[in-house]
Amino acid sequence: MSAPRPYTLIAELTYRCALKCPYCSNPTALRDHRDEMSTEQWLRVLTEAEELGVMQVHFTGGEPLARKDLEPIVRRARELGLYSNLVTSTVPLTRERLVGLKEAGIDHVQVSMQSTRPERADDIAGYEGHAHKLTAARWVKELELPLTINVVLHRANLDEVEDIVALAEELGADRVELANTQYHAWALLNRDTLLPTREQLERASVVAAKAKARLRGKMDVLFVKPDYFSTKPKACMDGWARRFVHMTPGGFVLPCHAAMQITGLSFDSARDRALGDIWENSPALRAYRGDAWMPEPCRSCERKEVDFGGCRCQAFALTGDASATDPVCSLSPQHHLIRDARTTAAPKRYLYRG
Ligand code: SF4
Ligand code: FES
C-alpha cells in the first residue's frame, strides 16, 4: 500500500517555553528531549516536505520563538510556497521581531491564551504573561496578519466562553478556537483537575453555537468537543499517518504529538533519512495506517472510515494497548475507563509542566 499524501507539517521546533501549562502536549519527560535539529536540517526537511506534497506548515513547540533561527526557517517555507502558521504564546515576542517574521513570510499567527481574567490566565500558565499576549495580539492585527486566538478549555475557564469570544472580537481576530482539553501528556497527569462537569460543557456548547451563528462571515468560532463526554471517537489527526506529518524538535517523524509514548514503536529520525522515505516506509507510521490493524468491533464498524478507529495514543495511555478500540467509543469493552474518570474527577492544584 503506498502512503497517502500528507498536507500539513507540524514542526515542533523546540520544547523550550517560559509557560508551564498543566495541559501541555509536550512529553512529560522533557529532560529526555533537549536535543534540537540544526537550522540546516530544518531547511532540508521543509524542502523534503514540499516534495512530499505538504502545503502548509505549523511552526510550534514549546515556543517556536525560542529558536533564534526562526526567520530563515520561515523564509525557506515561503520560498517553497508553503503556507506558514506561527503557533505562539507570544511571550518572547517584540514588535520588531514580528515585523521581521512578516517580512520572512509568515502567513498567519495563532496566539494561545489561558483565560480572559489576567490573574486566572497567569495562574493556569504558571507565568505572568497575559498582558503581553494582549499587546502582541494587537500587533498581529496592526501588521495586517490573520489572527487566531486559541484557548484550551477545562474546568477553570469553560464558563468563560462568552467572554473569550468577546475578547477575540475586540482584538479583531479572524478565528477563535475553543479547544476542550485532550487528555494526553501533562493533561492526562492533571486530568482530575482539568475535567469539567457535564453542566459546564453543555452551557459552553450553547454559548459557542450562538456566537458562531451571530459571527458567521465575520469571525470563525470553532468549538472542539471533548472526547471524555462523547461516545464516538474523533478522527484523531484525520487518521494515523494520513494527512499530518508531525516532527519533534529532535527530528523524529510521528503521526501526532503523543505517539512517542507508545512503547514498542520505534520512530525514525529525519536526521538520518529523507522525510519521504520515512513517510512511506517507517514501520511505526505503517503500524496503524489504514484498517488492517483494527480489532473488532472497529473492523466491521460502519464508522471506521469516519473516525479511523479514534485515537491510538489514547487507547495506549488508558489500556496499555495501542491497537485496542479507543475507550471513548461506547462499543469499546473498556469504555468504563472514560465514564469512571468523569465521575471520580476531583480538582487539586495543577501539576505544572517542567
Ligand atoms: Fe469508531 Fe471503532 Fe467505535 Fe466503530 S467501533 S465507532 S470504528 S472506534
Ligand atoms: Fe496520537 Fe491521537 S494523539 S493518535
mmCIF file of C-alpha atoms and ligand atoms in Angstrom:
data_model
loop_
_atom_site.group_PDB
_atom_site.id
_atom_site.type_symbol
_atom_site.label_atom_id
_atom_site.label_comp_id
_atom_site.label_asym_id
_atom_site.label_seq_id
_atom_site.Cartn_x
_atom_site.Cartn_y
_atom_site.Cartn_z
ATOM 1 C CA MET A 1 0.000 0.000 0.000
ATOM 2 C CA SER A 2 1.530 3.343 -0.932
ATOM 3 C CA ALA A 3 1.291 6.100 1.655
ATOM 4 C CA PRO A 4 -1.357 8.819 1.272
ATOM 5 C CA ARG A 5 -0.205 12.342 0.546
ATOM 6 C CA PRO A 6 0.223 14.465 3.686
ATOM 7 C CA TYR A 7 -0.992 18.079 3.514
ATOM 8 C CA THR A 8 0.318 19.513 6.766
ATOM 9 C CA LEU A 9 3.658 19.514 8.527
ATOM 10 C CA ILE A 10 3.545 20.209 12.244
ATOM 11 C CA ALA A 11 7.060 21.357 13.049
ATOM 12 C CA GLU A 12 7.759 21.374 16.773
ATOM 13 C CA LEU A 13 10.922 23.454 16.587
ATOM 14 C CA THR A 14 11.701 23.289 20.303
ATOM 15 C CA TYR A 15 10.175 22.163 23.580
ATOM 16 C CA ARG A 16 11.613 25.221 25.340
ATOM 17 C CA CYS A 17 8.892 27.531 26.686
ATOM 18 C CA ALA A 18 8.520 30.019 29.523
ATOM 19 C CA LEU A 19 4.980 28.879 30.274
ATOM 20 C CA LYS A 20 4.158 25.793 32.310
ATOM 21 C CA CYS A 21 0.600 24.976 31.214
ATOM 22 C CA PRO A 22 -0.759 21.924 33.031
ATOM 23 C CA TYR A 23 -2.337 20.617 29.783
ATOM 24 C CA CYS A 24 0.816 20.909 27.664
ATOM 25 C CA SER A 25 1.031 18.294 24.918
ATOM 26 C CA ASN A 26 4.840 18.119 25.071
ATOM 27 C CA PRO A 27 6.352 14.954 26.566
ATOM 28 C CA THR A 28 6.208 14.649 30.353
ATOM 29 C CA ALA A 29 9.861 13.503 30.356
ATOM 30 C CA LEU A 30 11.023 16.831 28.907
ATOM 31 C CA ARG A 31 14.611 16.426 30.022
ATOM 32 C CA ASP A 32 14.989 13.429 27.697
ATOM 33 C CA HIS A 33 14.116 15.637 24.708
ATOM 34 C CA ARG A 34 16.515 18.594 24.877
ATOM 35 C CA ASP A 35 18.202 17.833 21.595
ATOM 36 C CA GLU A 36 17.142 20.033 18.653
ATOM 37 C CA MET A 37 17.750 19.826 14.913
ATOM 38 C CA SER A 38 20.009 22.465 13.390
ATOM 39 C CA THR A 39 18.843 25.237 11.070
ATOM 40 C CA GLU A 40 20.273 23.361 8.072
ATOM 41 C CA GLN A 41 18.408 20.201 8.991
ATOM 42 C CA TRP A 42 15.073 22.070 9.267
ATOM 43 C CA LEU A 43 15.697 23.773 5.911
ATOM 44 C CA ARG A 44 16.239 20.368 4.302
ATOM 45 C CA VAL A 45 13.169 18.904 5.989
ATOM 46 C CA LEU A 46 10.986 21.728 4.646
ATOM 47 C CA THR A 47 12.221 21.060 1.124
ATOM 48 C CA GLU A 48 11.523 17.342 1.508
ATOM 49 C CA ALA A 49 8.089 18.038 2.975
ATOM 50 C CA GLU A 50 7.158 20.179 -0.020
ATOM 51 C CA GLU A 51 8.349 17.415 -2.372
ATOM 52 C CA LEU A 52 6.098 15.016 -0.463
ATOM 53 C CA GLY A 53 3.054 17.165 -1.168
ATOM 54 C CA VAL A 54 2.804 19.186 2.046
ATOM 55 C CA MET A 55 1.094 22.546 1.503
ATOM 56 C CA GLN A 56 1.125 24.138 4.944
ATOM 57 C CA VAL A 57 3.376 24.165 7.960
ATOM 58 C CA HIS A 58 2.601 24.982 11.575
ATOM 59 C CA PHE A 59 5.670 26.237 13.435
ATOM 60 C CA THR A 60 5.022 25.271 17.007
ATOM 61 C CA GLY A 61 6.686 23.932 20.132
ATOM 62 C CA GLY A 62 7.155 24.603 23.053
ATOM 63 C CA GLU A 63 7.602 28.164 21.978
ATOM 64 C CA PRO A 64 8.973 28.423 18.422
ATOM 65 C CA LEU A 65 10.160 31.987 19.069
ATOM 66 C CA ALA A 66 12.747 30.495 21.419
ATOM 67 C CA ARG A 67 14.613 29.492 18.242
ATOM 68 C CA LYS A 68 16.856 32.362 17.132
ATOM 69 C CA ASP A 69 16.796 30.914 13.616
ATOM 70 C CA LEU A 70 13.014 31.012 13.179
ATOM 71 C CA GLU A 71 13.310 33.713 10.491
ATOM 72 C CA PRO A 72 15.449 31.732 7.995
ATOM 73 C CA ILE A 73 13.236 28.697 8.580
ATOM 74 C CA VAL A 74 10.105 30.752 7.838
ATOM 75 C CA ARG A 75 11.835 32.255 4.816
ATOM 76 C CA ARG A 76 12.507 28.802 3.377
ATOM 77 C CA ALA A 77 8.845 27.876 3.836
ATOM 78 C CA ARG A 78 7.877 30.993 1.880
ATOM 79 C CA GLU A 79 10.387 30.207 -0.906
ATOM 80 C CA LEU A 80 8.840 26.754 -1.198
ATOM 81 C CA GLY A 81 5.323 28.197 -1.416
ATOM 82 C CA LEU A 82 4.206 26.639 1.889
ATOM 83 C CA TYR A 83 1.523 28.462 3.880
ATOM 84 C CA SER A 84 3.059 29.052 7.301
ATOM 85 C CA ASN A 85 1.377 29.472 10.658
ATOM 86 C CA LEU A 86 3.164 30.602 13.807
ATOM 87 C CA VAL A 87 1.659 28.980 16.908
ATOM 88 C CA THR A 88 2.864 31.058 19.828
ATOM 89 C CA SER A 89 2.374 32.087 23.420
ATOM 90 C CA THR A 90 3.963 35.413 22.287
ATOM 91 C CA VAL A 91 5.943 35.625 25.500
ATOM 92 C CA PRO A 92 9.340 36.471 23.989
ATOM 93 C CA LEU A 93 7.841 38.400 21.033
ATOM 94 C CA THR A 94 8.737 42.015 20.243
ATOM 95 C CA ARG A 95 7.015 44.122 17.599
ATOM 96 C CA GLU A 96 10.296 44.376 15.737
ATOM 97 C CA ARG A 97 10.624 40.601 15.588
ATOM 98 C CA LEU A 98 7.078 40.239 14.346
ATOM 99 C CA VAL A 99 7.819 42.728 11.562
ATOM 100 C CA GLY A 100 10.853 40.589 10.660
ATOM 101 C CA LEU A 101 8.798 37.414 10.660
ATOM 102 C CA LYS A 102 6.229 39.016 8.400
ATOM 103 C CA GLU A 103 8.999 40.039 6.022
ATOM 104 C CA ALA A 104 10.372 36.489 6.145
ATOM 105 C CA GLY A 105 6.954 35.212 5.040
ATOM 106 C CA ILE A 106 4.808 34.153 7.981
ATOM 107 C CA ASP A 107 1.195 33.955 6.736
ATOM 108 C CA HIS A 108 -0.816 33.556 9.930
ATOM 109 C CA VAL A 109 -0.362 33.850 13.694
ATOM 110 C CA GLN A 110 -2.147 31.802 16.333
ATOM 111 C CA VAL A 111 -1.935 33.232 19.839
ATOM 112 C CA SER A 112 -2.676 30.943 22.755
ATOM 113 C CA MET A 113 -4.456 32.395 25.763
ATOM 114 C CA GLN A 114 -5.453 30.795 29.030
ATOM 115 C CA SER A 115 -8.341 32.966 30.254
ATOM 116 C CA THR A 116 -9.847 36.430 29.858
ATOM 117 C CA ARG A 117 -9.058 37.179 33.519
ATOM 118 C CA PRO A 118 -5.425 38.172 33.993
ATOM 119 C CA GLU A 119 -4.896 36.514 37.360
ATOM 120 C CA ARG A 120 -6.540 33.285 36.312
ATOM 121 C CA ALA A 121 -4.662 33.280 32.996
ATOM 122 C CA ASP A 122 -1.315 33.649 34.746
ATOM 123 C CA ASP A 123 -2.240 31.003 37.304
ATOM 124 C CA ILE A 124 -3.102 28.484 34.578
ATOM 125 C CA ALA A 125 0.071 29.285 32.614
ATOM 126 C CA GLY A 126 2.260 29.328 35.725
ATOM 127 C CA TYR A 127 3.704 32.547 34.288
ATOM 128 C CA GLU A 128 2.803 36.265 34.213
ATOM 129 C CA GLY A 129 2.273 36.689 30.503
ATOM 130 C CA HIS A 130 -1.373 37.613 29.927
ATOM 131 C CA ALA A 131 -0.869 41.371 29.497
ATOM 132 C CA HIS A 132 1.874 40.806 26.938
ATOM 133 C CA LYS A 133 -0.332 38.406 24.969
ATOM 134 C CA LEU A 134 -2.967 41.119 24.556
ATOM 135 C CA THR A 135 -0.363 43.585 23.316
ATOM 136 C CA ALA A 136 1.168 41.057 20.937
ATOM 137 C CA ALA A 137 -2.222 40.028 19.523
ATOM 138 C CA ARG A 138 -2.847 43.692 18.699
ATOM 139 C CA TRP A 139 0.498 43.907 16.873
ATOM 140 C CA VAL A 140 -0.559 40.948 14.717
ATOM 141 C CA LYS A 141 -3.625 42.857 13.505
ATOM 142 C CA GLU A 142 -1.741 46.177 13.177
ATOM 143 C CA LEU A 143 0.626 44.365 10.803
ATOM 144 C CA GLU A 144 -2.397 43.046 8.897
ATOM 145 C CA LEU A 145 -1.695 39.394 9.545
ATOM 146 C CA PRO A 146 -4.575 36.949 10.075
ATOM 147 C CA LEU A 147 -5.024 36.166 13.780
ATOM 148 C CA THR A 148 -6.430 33.126 15.575
ATOM 149 C CA ILE A 149 -6.992 33.174 19.311
ATOM 150 C CA ASN A 150 -6.744 29.685 20.769
ATOM 151 C CA VAL A 151 -7.911 28.842 24.274
ATOM 152 C CA VAL A 152 -7.624 25.342 25.714
ATOM 153 C CA LEU A 153 -10.783 24.821 27.754
ATOM 154 C CA HIS A 154 -11.144 22.969 31.046
ATOM 155 C CA ARG A 155 -12.877 23.245 34.401
ATOM 156 C CA ALA A 156 -11.261 26.580 35.349
ATOM 157 C CA ASN A 157 -12.195 28.521 32.206
ATOM 158 C CA LEU A 158 -15.058 26.694 30.490
ATOM 159 C CA ASP A 159 -17.565 29.156 31.940
ATOM 160 C CA GLU A 160 -15.763 31.994 30.150
ATOM 161 C CA VAL A 161 -16.679 31.126 26.575
ATOM 162 C CA GLU A 162 -18.813 34.241 26.101
ATOM 163 C CA ASP A 163 -16.012 36.464 27.432
ATOM 164 C CA ILE A 164 -13.393 34.697 25.337
ATOM 165 C CA VAL A 165 -15.413 35.290 22.173
ATOM 166 C CA ALA A 166 -15.904 38.948 23.170
ATOM 167 C CA LEU A 167 -12.159 39.355 23.750
ATOM 168 C CA ALA A 168 -11.357 37.750 20.382
ATOM 169 C CA GLU A 169 -13.799 40.165 18.699
ATOM 170 C CA GLU A 170 -12.252 43.109 20.485
ATOM 171 C CA LEU A 171 -8.791 42.018 19.304
ATOM 172 C CA GLY A 172 -10.094 41.782 15.716
ATOM 173 C CA ALA A 173 -9.332 38.052 15.482
ATOM 174 C CA ASP A 174 -10.302 36.217 12.322
ATOM 175 C CA ARG A 175 -10.913 32.992 14.206
ATOM 176 C CA VAL A 176 -11.298 31.798 17.769
ATOM 177 C CA GLU A 177 -10.584 28.188 18.661
ATOM 178 C CA LEU A 178 -12.295 26.958 21.799
ATOM 179 C CA ALA A 179 -10.454 23.698 22.179
ATOM 180 C CA ASN A 180 -11.535 21.448 25.017
ATOM 181 C CA THR A 181 -8.559 19.696 26.572
ATOM 182 C CA GLN A 182 -7.413 16.431 25.019
ATOM 183 C CA TYR A 183 -6.062 14.198 27.753
ATOM 184 C CA HIS A 184 -2.525 13.310 26.709
ATOM 185 C CA ALA A 185 0.856 14.016 28.311
ATOM 186 C CA TRP A 186 0.612 16.737 31.012
ATOM 187 C CA ALA A 187 -3.155 16.959 30.622
ATOM 188 C CA LEU A 188 -3.502 13.288 31.484
ATOM 189 C CA LEU A 189 -1.461 13.846 34.654
ATOM 190 C CA ASN A 190 -3.792 16.751 35.518
ATOM 191 C CA ARG A 191 -6.978 15.079 34.328
ATOM 192 C CA ASP A 192 -8.765 15.111 37.694
ATOM 193 C CA THR A 193 -8.241 18.848 37.973
ATOM 194 C CA LEU A 194 -8.964 19.773 34.365
ATOM 195 C CA LEU A 195 -12.057 17.694 33.627
ATOM 196 C CA PRO A 196 -15.108 19.966 33.624
ATOM 197 C CA THR A 197 -18.612 18.968 34.648
ATOM 198 C CA ARG A 198 -21.220 17.952 32.079
ATOM 199 C CA GLU A 199 -23.305 21.009 33.033
ATOM 200 C CA GLN A 200 -20.380 23.340 32.309
ATOM 201 C CA LEU A 201 -19.835 21.691 28.964
ATOM 202 C CA GLU A 202 -23.469 21.878 27.933
ATOM 203 C CA ARG A 203 -23.702 25.557 28.843
ATOM 204 C CA ALA A 204 -20.494 26.346 26.964
ATOM 205 C CA SER A 205 -21.642 24.452 23.839
ATOM 206 C CA VAL A 206 -24.832 26.521 23.695
ATOM 207 C CA VAL A 207 -22.934 29.791 24.121
ATOM 208 C CA ALA A 208 -20.421 28.788 21.443
ATOM 209 C CA ALA A 209 -23.163 27.770 18.983
ATOM 210 C CA LYS A 210 -24.924 31.129 19.422
ATOM 211 C CA ALA A 211 -21.655 33.022 18.946
ATOM 212 C CA LYS A 212 -20.894 31.006 15.827
ATOM 213 C CA ALA A 213 -24.261 31.878 14.304
ATOM 214 C CA ARG A 214 -24.019 35.557 15.284
ATOM 215 C CA LEU A 215 -20.479 35.969 13.913
ATOM 216 C CA ARG A 216 -20.859 33.991 10.677
ATOM 217 C CA GLY A 217 -18.925 35.751 7.914
ATOM 218 C CA LYS A 218 -17.090 37.943 10.419
ATOM 219 C CA MET A 219 -15.127 35.651 12.715
ATOM 220 C CA ASP A 220 -14.910 31.842 12.705
ATOM 221 C CA VAL A 221 -15.878 30.271 16.019
ATOM 222 C CA LEU A 222 -14.674 26.704 16.436
ATOM 223 C CA PHE A 223 -15.746 24.701 19.481
ATOM 224 C CA VAL A 224 -13.887 21.387 19.756
ATOM 225 C CA LYS A 225 -15.868 18.991 21.936
ATOM 226 C CA PRO A 226 -14.018 16.887 24.493
ATOM 227 C CA ASP A 227 -13.700 13.152 23.957
ATOM 228 C CA TYR A 228 -14.482 12.399 27.572
ATOM 229 C CA PHE A 229 -18.115 13.433 27.185
ATOM 230 C CA SER A 230 -18.635 11.586 23.951
ATOM 231 C CA THR A 231 -19.475 8.031 22.968
ATOM 232 C CA LYS A 232 -17.993 8.341 19.489
ATOM 233 C CA PRO A 233 -14.282 8.999 18.971
ATOM 234 C CA LYS A 234 -12.978 11.737 16.714
ATOM 235 C CA ALA A 235 -10.875 11.002 13.668
ATOM 236 C CA CYS A 236 -7.684 11.778 15.542
ATOM 237 C CA MET A 237 -5.240 13.583 13.230
ATOM 238 C CA ASP A 238 -7.605 12.653 10.410
ATOM 239 C CA GLY A 239 -6.233 9.112 10.660
ATOM 240 C CA TRP A 240 -2.822 7.779 11.692
ATOM 241 C CA ALA A 241 -0.042 8.986 9.330
ATOM 242 C CA ARG A 242 -2.556 10.019 6.721
ATOM 243 C CA ARG A 243 -2.694 13.817 6.369
ATOM 244 C CA PHE A 244 -0.342 15.166 9.052
ATOM 245 C CA VAL A 245 3.416 14.762 9.393
ATOM 246 C CA HIS A 246 4.401 15.638 12.938
ATOM 247 C CA MET A 247 8.048 16.323 13.718
ATOM 248 C CA THR A 248 9.694 16.646 17.107
ATOM 249 C CA PRO A 249 12.474 19.151 17.848
ATOM 250 C CA GLY A 250 14.981 16.292 17.655
ATOM 251 C CA GLY A 251 13.780 15.231 14.188
ATOM 252 C CA PHE A 252 11.587 12.217 14.905
ATOM 253 C CA VAL A 253 8.763 11.768 12.408
ATOM 254 C CA LEU A 254 5.454 10.965 14.110
ATOM 255 C CA PRO A 255 1.783 10.752 13.157
ATOM 256 C CA CYS A 256 0.823 13.039 16.087
ATOM 257 C CA HIS A 257 2.303 14.803 19.120
ATOM 258 C CA ALA A 258 1.736 11.964 21.584
ATOM 259 C CA ALA A 259 2.894 8.890 19.710
ATOM 260 C CA MET A 260 6.398 8.721 21.231
ATOM 261 C CA GLN A 261 4.849 7.425 24.454
ATOM 262 C CA ILE A 262 3.713 4.216 22.724
ATOM 263 C CA THR A 263 6.211 1.603 23.780
ATOM 264 C CA GLY A 264 7.001 -0.973 21.145
ATOM 265 C CA LEU A 265 7.002 1.566 18.301
ATOM 266 C CA SER A 266 10.334 2.922 17.158
ATOM 267 C CA PHE A 267 10.118 6.186 15.232
ATOM 268 C CA ASP A 268 12.633 7.216 12.597
ATOM 269 C CA SER A 269 14.553 10.465 12.547
ATOM 270 C CA ALA A 270 14.745 12.848 9.599
ATOM 271 C CA ARG A 271 18.343 13.454 10.658
ATOM 272 C CA ASP A 272 19.243 10.026 9.311
ATOM 273 C CA ARG A 273 16.904 9.515 6.364
ATOM 274 C CA ALA A 274 14.887 11.506 3.852
ATOM 275 C CA LEU A 275 11.435 12.511 5.053
ATOM 276 C CA GLY A 276 9.732 10.936 2.030
ATOM 277 C CA ASP A 277 11.384 7.574 2.704
ATOM 278 C CA ILE A 278 10.319 7.684 6.364
ATOM 279 C CA TRP A 279 6.757 8.687 5.499
ATOM 280 C CA GLU A 280 6.408 5.804 3.076
ATOM 281 C CA ASN A 281 8.315 3.072 4.870
ATOM 282 C CA SER A 282 8.595 3.716 8.607
ATOM 283 C CA PRO A 283 7.218 0.610 10.374
ATOM 284 C CA ALA A 284 5.832 2.853 13.140
ATOM 285 C CA LEU A 285 3.917 5.002 10.658
ATOM 286 C CA ARG A 286 2.640 1.928 8.842
ATOM 287 C CA ALA A 287 1.572 0.261 12.087
ATOM 288 C CA TYR A 288 -1.869 1.912 12.284
ATOM 289 C CA ARG A 289 -2.271 3.305 8.779
ATOM 290 C CA GLY A 290 -5.354 2.029 7.002
ATOM 291 C CA ASP A 291 -7.607 -0.506 8.737
ATOM 292 C CA ALA A 292 -5.754 -3.848 8.599
ATOM 293 C CA TRP A 293 -4.640 -3.453 12.254
ATOM 294 C CA MET A 294 -8.171 -2.964 13.588
ATOM 295 C CA PRO A 295 -9.679 -5.365 16.092
ATOM 296 C CA GLU A 296 -13.399 -5.901 16.453
ATOM 297 C CA PRO A 297 -15.673 -4.014 16.902
ATOM 298 C CA CYS A 298 -13.851 -1.471 14.671
ATOM 299 C CA ARG A 299 -13.066 -3.952 11.895
ATOM 300 C CA SER A 300 -16.710 -4.431 10.969
ATOM 301 C CA CYS A 301 -17.949 -0.997 12.061
ATOM 302 C CA GLU A 302 -19.524 1.377 9.553
ATOM 303 C CA ARG A 303 -17.726 4.348 11.190
ATOM 304 C CA LYS A 304 -14.223 3.007 10.612
ATOM 305 C CA GLU A 305 -13.730 5.287 7.619
ATOM 306 C CA VAL A 306 -15.140 8.231 9.534
ATOM 307 C CA ASP A 307 -13.047 8.088 12.709
ATOM 308 C CA PHE A 308 -10.280 5.677 11.601
ATOM 309 C CA GLY A 309 -10.725 3.886 14.909
ATOM 310 C CA GLY A 310 -10.229 7.017 17.048
ATOM 311 C CA CYS A 311 -7.014 7.792 18.866
ATOM 312 C CA ARG A 312 -4.196 5.233 19.175
ATOM 313 C CA CYS A 313 -2.383 7.281 21.805
ATOM 314 C CA GLN A 314 -5.491 7.477 23.955
ATOM 315 C CA ALA A 315 -6.031 3.729 23.592
ATOM 316 C CA PHE A 316 -2.426 3.132 24.682
ATOM 317 C CA ALA A 317 -2.467 5.620 27.554
ATOM 318 C CA LEU A 318 -5.665 4.192 29.030
ATOM 319 C CA THR A 319 -5.384 0.480 28.247
ATOM 320 C CA GLY A 320 -1.675 -0.148 27.602
ATOM 321 C CA ASP A 321 -2.530 -1.438 24.106
ATOM 322 C CA ALA A 322 -2.303 0.961 21.161
ATOM 323 C CA SER A 323 -4.349 -1.361 18.945
ATOM 324 C CA ALA A 324 -7.270 -1.509 21.372
ATOM 325 C CA THR A 325 -10.552 0.174 20.480
ATOM 326 C CA ASP A 326 -10.424 3.782 21.669
ATOM 327 C CA PRO A 327 -12.124 3.660 25.110
ATOM 328 C CA VAL A 328 -14.093 6.792 24.171
ATOM 329 C CA CYS A 329 -16.188 4.560 21.919
ATOM 330 C CA SER A 330 -19.284 3.186 23.639
ATOM 331 C CA LEU A 331 -18.632 -0.105 21.813
ATOM 332 C CA SER A 332 -15.224 -0.489 23.457
ATOM 333 C CA PRO A 333 -15.125 -3.111 26.218
ATOM 334 C CA GLN A 334 -13.110 -0.506 28.167
ATOM 335 C CA HIS A 335 -15.481 2.434 27.793
ATOM 336 C CA HIS A 336 -15.932 2.356 31.578
ATOM 337 C CA LEU A 337 -12.430 3.915 31.893
ATOM 338 C CA ILE A 338 -13.839 7.136 30.444
ATOM 339 C CA ARG A 339 -17.026 7.010 32.492
ATOM 340 C CA ASP A 340 -15.078 6.358 35.699
ATOM 341 C CA ALA A 341 -12.652 9.226 35.033
ATOM 342 C CA ARG A 342 -15.606 11.603 34.699
ATOM 343 C CA THR A 343 -17.278 10.505 37.873
ATOM 344 C CA THR A 344 -14.188 10.379 40.075
ATOM 345 C CA ALA A 345 -12.609 13.692 38.941
ATOM 346 C CA ALA A 346 -11.681 15.813 41.956
ATOM 347 C CA PRO A 347 -9.784 19.078 41.389
ATOM 348 C CA LYS A 348 -6.388 19.554 43.043
ATOM 349 C CA ARG A 349 -3.557 22.023 42.481
ATOM 350 C CA TYR A 350 -2.075 21.902 38.995
ATOM 351 C CA LEU A 351 0.962 19.821 38.363
ATOM 352 C CA TYR A 352 2.806 22.304 36.137
ATOM 353 C CA ARG A 353 4.859 21.243 33.165
ATOM 354 C CA GLY A 354 8.564 21.447 33.789
HETATM 355 FE FE1 SF4 B 1 -15.008 4.038 15.676
HETATM 356 FE FE2 SF4 B 1 -14.184 1.543 16.217
HETATM 357 FE FE3 SF4 B 1 -16.058 2.698 17.747
HETATM 358 FE FE4 SF4 B 1 -16.641 1.992 15.236
HETATM 359 S S1 SF4 B 1 -16.127 0.600 16.919
HETATM 360 S S2 SF4 B 1 -17.196 3.923 16.231
HETATM 361 S S3 SF4 B 1 -14.653 2.405 14.181
HETATM 362 S S4 SF4 B 1 -13.898 3.355 17.499
HETATM 363 FE FE1 FES B 2 -1.779 10.153 18.716
HETATM 364 FE FE2 FES B 2 -4.468 10.537 18.713
HETATM 365 S S1 FES B 2 -2.890 11.752 19.689
HETATM 366 S S2 FES B 2 -3.292 9.105 17.549
#
